[in-house]
mmCIF file of C-alpha atoms in Angstrom:
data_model
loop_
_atom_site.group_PDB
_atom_site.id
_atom_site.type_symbol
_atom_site.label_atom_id
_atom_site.label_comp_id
_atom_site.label_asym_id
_atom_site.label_seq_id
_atom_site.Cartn_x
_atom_site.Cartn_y
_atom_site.Cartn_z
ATOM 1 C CA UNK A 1 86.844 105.616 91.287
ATOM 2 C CA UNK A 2 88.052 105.278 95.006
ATOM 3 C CA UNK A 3 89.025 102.768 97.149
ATOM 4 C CA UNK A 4 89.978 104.187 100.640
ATOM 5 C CA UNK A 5 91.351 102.480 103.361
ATOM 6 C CA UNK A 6 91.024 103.173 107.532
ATOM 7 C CA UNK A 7 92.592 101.783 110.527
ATOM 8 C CA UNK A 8 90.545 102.296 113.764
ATOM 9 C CA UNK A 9 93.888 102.422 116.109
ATOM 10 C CA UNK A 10 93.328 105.646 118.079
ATOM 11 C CA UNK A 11 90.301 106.269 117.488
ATOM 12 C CA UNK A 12 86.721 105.666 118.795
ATOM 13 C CA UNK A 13 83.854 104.372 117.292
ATOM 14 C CA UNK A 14 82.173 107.794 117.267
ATOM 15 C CA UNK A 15 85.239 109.078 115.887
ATOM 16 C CA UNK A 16 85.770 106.133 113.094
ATOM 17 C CA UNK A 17 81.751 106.804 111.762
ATOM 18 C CA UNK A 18 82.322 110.242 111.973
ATOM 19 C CA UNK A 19 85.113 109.725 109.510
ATOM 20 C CA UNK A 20 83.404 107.445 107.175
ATOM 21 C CA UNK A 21 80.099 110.113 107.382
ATOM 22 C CA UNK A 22 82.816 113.047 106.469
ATOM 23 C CA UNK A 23 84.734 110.755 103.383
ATOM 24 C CA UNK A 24 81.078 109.810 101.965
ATOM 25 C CA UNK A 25 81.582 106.001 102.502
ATOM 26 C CA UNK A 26 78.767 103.742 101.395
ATOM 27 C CA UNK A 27 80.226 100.712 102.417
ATOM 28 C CA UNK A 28 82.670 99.320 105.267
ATOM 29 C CA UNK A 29 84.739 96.630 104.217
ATOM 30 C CA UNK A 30 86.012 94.850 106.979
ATOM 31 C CA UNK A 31 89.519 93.120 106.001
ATOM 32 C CA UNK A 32 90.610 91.627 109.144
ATOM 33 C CA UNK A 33 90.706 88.019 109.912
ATOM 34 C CA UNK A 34 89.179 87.854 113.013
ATOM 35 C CA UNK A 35 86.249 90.753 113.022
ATOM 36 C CA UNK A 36 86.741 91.391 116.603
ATOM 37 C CA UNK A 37 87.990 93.849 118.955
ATOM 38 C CA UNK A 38 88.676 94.360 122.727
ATOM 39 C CA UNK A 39 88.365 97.902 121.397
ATOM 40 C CA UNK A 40 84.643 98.705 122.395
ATOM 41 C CA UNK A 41 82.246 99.130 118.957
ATOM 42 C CA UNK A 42 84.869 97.649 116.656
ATOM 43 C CA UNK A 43 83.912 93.835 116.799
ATOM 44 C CA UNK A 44 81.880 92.918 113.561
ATOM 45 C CA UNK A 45 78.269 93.164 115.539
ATOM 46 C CA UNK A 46 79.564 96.900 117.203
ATOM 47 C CA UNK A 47 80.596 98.130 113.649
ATOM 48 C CA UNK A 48 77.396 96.868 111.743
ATOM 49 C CA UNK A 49 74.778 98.684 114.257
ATOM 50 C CA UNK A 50 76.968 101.776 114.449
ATOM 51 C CA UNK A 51 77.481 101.887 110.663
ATOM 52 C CA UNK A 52 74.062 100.910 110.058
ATOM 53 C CA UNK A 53 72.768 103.789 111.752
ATOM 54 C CA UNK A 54 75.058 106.286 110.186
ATOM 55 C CA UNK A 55 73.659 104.907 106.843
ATOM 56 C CA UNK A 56 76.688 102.877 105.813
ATOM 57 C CA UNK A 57 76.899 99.094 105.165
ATOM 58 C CA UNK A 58 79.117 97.060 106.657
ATOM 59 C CA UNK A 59 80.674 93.471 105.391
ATOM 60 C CA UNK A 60 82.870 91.380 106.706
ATOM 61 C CA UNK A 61 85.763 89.651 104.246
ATOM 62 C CA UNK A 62 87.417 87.476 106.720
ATOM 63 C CA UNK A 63 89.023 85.695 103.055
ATOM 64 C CA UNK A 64 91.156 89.267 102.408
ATOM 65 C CA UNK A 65 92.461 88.724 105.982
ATOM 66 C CA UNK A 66 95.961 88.645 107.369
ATOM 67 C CA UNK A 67 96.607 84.559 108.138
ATOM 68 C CA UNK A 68 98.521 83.627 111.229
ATOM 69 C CA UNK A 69 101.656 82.902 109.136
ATOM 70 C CA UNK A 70 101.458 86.848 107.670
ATOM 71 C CA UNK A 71 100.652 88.350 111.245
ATOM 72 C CA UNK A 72 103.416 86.248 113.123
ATOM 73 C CA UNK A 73 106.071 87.597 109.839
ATOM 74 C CA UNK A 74 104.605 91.132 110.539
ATOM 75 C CA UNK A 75 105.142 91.151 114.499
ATOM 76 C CA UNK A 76 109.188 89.509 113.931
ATOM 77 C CA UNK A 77 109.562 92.727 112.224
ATOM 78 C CA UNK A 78 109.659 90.849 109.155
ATOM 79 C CA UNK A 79 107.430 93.684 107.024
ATOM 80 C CA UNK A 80 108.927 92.903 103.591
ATOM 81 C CA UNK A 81 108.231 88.787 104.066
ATOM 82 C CA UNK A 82 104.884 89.657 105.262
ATOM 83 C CA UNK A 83 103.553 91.823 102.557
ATOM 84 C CA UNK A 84 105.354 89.566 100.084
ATOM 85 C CA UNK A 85 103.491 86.321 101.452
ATOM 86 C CA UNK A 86 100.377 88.276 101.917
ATOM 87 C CA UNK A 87 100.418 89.350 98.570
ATOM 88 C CA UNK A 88 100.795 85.779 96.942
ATOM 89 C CA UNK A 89 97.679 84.796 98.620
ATOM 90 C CA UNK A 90 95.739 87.920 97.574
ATOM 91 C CA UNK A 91 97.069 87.019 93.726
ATOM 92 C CA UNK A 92 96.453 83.313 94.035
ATOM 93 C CA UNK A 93 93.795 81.693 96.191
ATOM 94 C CA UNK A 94 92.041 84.710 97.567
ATOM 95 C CA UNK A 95 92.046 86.957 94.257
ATOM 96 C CA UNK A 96 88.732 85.953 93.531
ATOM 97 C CA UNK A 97 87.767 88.301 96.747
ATOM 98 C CA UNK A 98 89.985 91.018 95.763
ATOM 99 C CA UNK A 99 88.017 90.931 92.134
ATOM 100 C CA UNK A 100 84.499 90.951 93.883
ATOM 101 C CA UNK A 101 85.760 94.188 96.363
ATOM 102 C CA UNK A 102 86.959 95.640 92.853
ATOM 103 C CA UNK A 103 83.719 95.138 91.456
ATOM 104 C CA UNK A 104 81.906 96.664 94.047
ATOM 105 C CA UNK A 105 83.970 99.807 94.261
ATOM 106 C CA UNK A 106 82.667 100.942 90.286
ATOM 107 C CA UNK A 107 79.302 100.876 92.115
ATOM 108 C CA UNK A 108 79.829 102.158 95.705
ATOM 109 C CA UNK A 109 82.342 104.540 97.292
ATOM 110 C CA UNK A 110 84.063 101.714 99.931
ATOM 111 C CA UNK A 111 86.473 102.024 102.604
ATOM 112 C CA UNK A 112 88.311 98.992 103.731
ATOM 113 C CA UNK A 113 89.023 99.025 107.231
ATOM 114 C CA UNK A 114 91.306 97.109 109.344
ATOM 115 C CA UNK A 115 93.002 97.968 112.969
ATOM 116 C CA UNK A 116 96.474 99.713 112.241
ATOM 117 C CA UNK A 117 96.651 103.335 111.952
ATOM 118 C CA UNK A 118 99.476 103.675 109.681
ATOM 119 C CA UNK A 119 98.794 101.987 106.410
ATOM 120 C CA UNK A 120 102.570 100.572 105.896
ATOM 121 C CA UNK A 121 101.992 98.364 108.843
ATOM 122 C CA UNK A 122 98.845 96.534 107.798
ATOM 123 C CA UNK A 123 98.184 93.990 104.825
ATOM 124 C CA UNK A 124 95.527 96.450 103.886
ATOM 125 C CA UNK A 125 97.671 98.619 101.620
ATOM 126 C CA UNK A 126 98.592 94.799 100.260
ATOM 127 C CA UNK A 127 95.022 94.976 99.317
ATOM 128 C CA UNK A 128 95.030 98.370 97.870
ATOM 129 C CA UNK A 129 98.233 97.706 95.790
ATOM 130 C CA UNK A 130 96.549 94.991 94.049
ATOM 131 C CA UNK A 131 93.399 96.282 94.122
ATOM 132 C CA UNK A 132 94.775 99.632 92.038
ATOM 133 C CA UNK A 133 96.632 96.817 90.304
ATOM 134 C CA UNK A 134 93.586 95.026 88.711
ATOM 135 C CA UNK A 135 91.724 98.545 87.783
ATOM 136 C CA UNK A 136 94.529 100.899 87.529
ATOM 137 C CA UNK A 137 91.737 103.900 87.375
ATOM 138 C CA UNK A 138 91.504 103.170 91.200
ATOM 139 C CA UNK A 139 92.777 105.766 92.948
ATOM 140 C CA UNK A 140 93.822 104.651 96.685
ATOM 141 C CA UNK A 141 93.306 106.729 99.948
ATOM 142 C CA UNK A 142 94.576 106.322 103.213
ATOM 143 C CA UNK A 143 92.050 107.887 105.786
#
């Protein structure tokens, strides 16, 4: 069991469902707060059609999103704060998410996707953590 994880910084959209085609992804999990993009393809609707086509779902969990707070902590340079906020929300108020993108992982190979290329600098390896966490036969990888 597999949860993999993707930021779409430097790359394009062919490049990003080329990627998810080569790792065997059967669902896009979309992790970011605000689904869009002034990357062309990579707002929700962009992703969807060109995900959809490749055979892959796509879902958007705007609740496993970075908050304002978390973003503005991240940009100060203030990584540890961030993930440590971050990850208070994903074990309190927004765990019932995490659980649900858990569950869905025993049934479908997912990738979570977000914008940053380097997982260290994005909440989603908050999400991974915990996710690996809750089912520690979840085995994490960074794409």
């Amino acid at each position: 069991m597999e949860l993999l994880t993707a930021g779409y910084e430097g790359r394009t959209l062919a490049q990003f469902v080329r990627l998810m085609s080569s790792h065997e992804v059967d669902r896009v999990v979309d992790v970011r707060a605000r689904p869009q993009s002034h990357k062309p393809g990579f707002s929700a609707r962009g992703l969807f059609d060109a995900l959809l086509r490749a055979g892959i779902s796509y879902d958007s969990d705007r609740a496993l999103g970075s908050p304002d707070d978390v973003r503005a902590r991240w940009r100060s340079g203030d990584v540890a704060g961030a993930k440590a906020r971050f990850r208070r929300l994903v074990r309190g108020e927004r765990g019932t998410r995490l659980e649900l993108l858990v569950a869905i992982c025993r049934f479908e190979r997912v990738c979570i996707l977000c914008f940053e290329a380097a997982p260290e600098d994005c909440h989603r390896s908050v999400i991974a953590d915990e996710a690996a966490r809750i089912e520690p036969r979840l085995s994490i990888v960074h794409l």
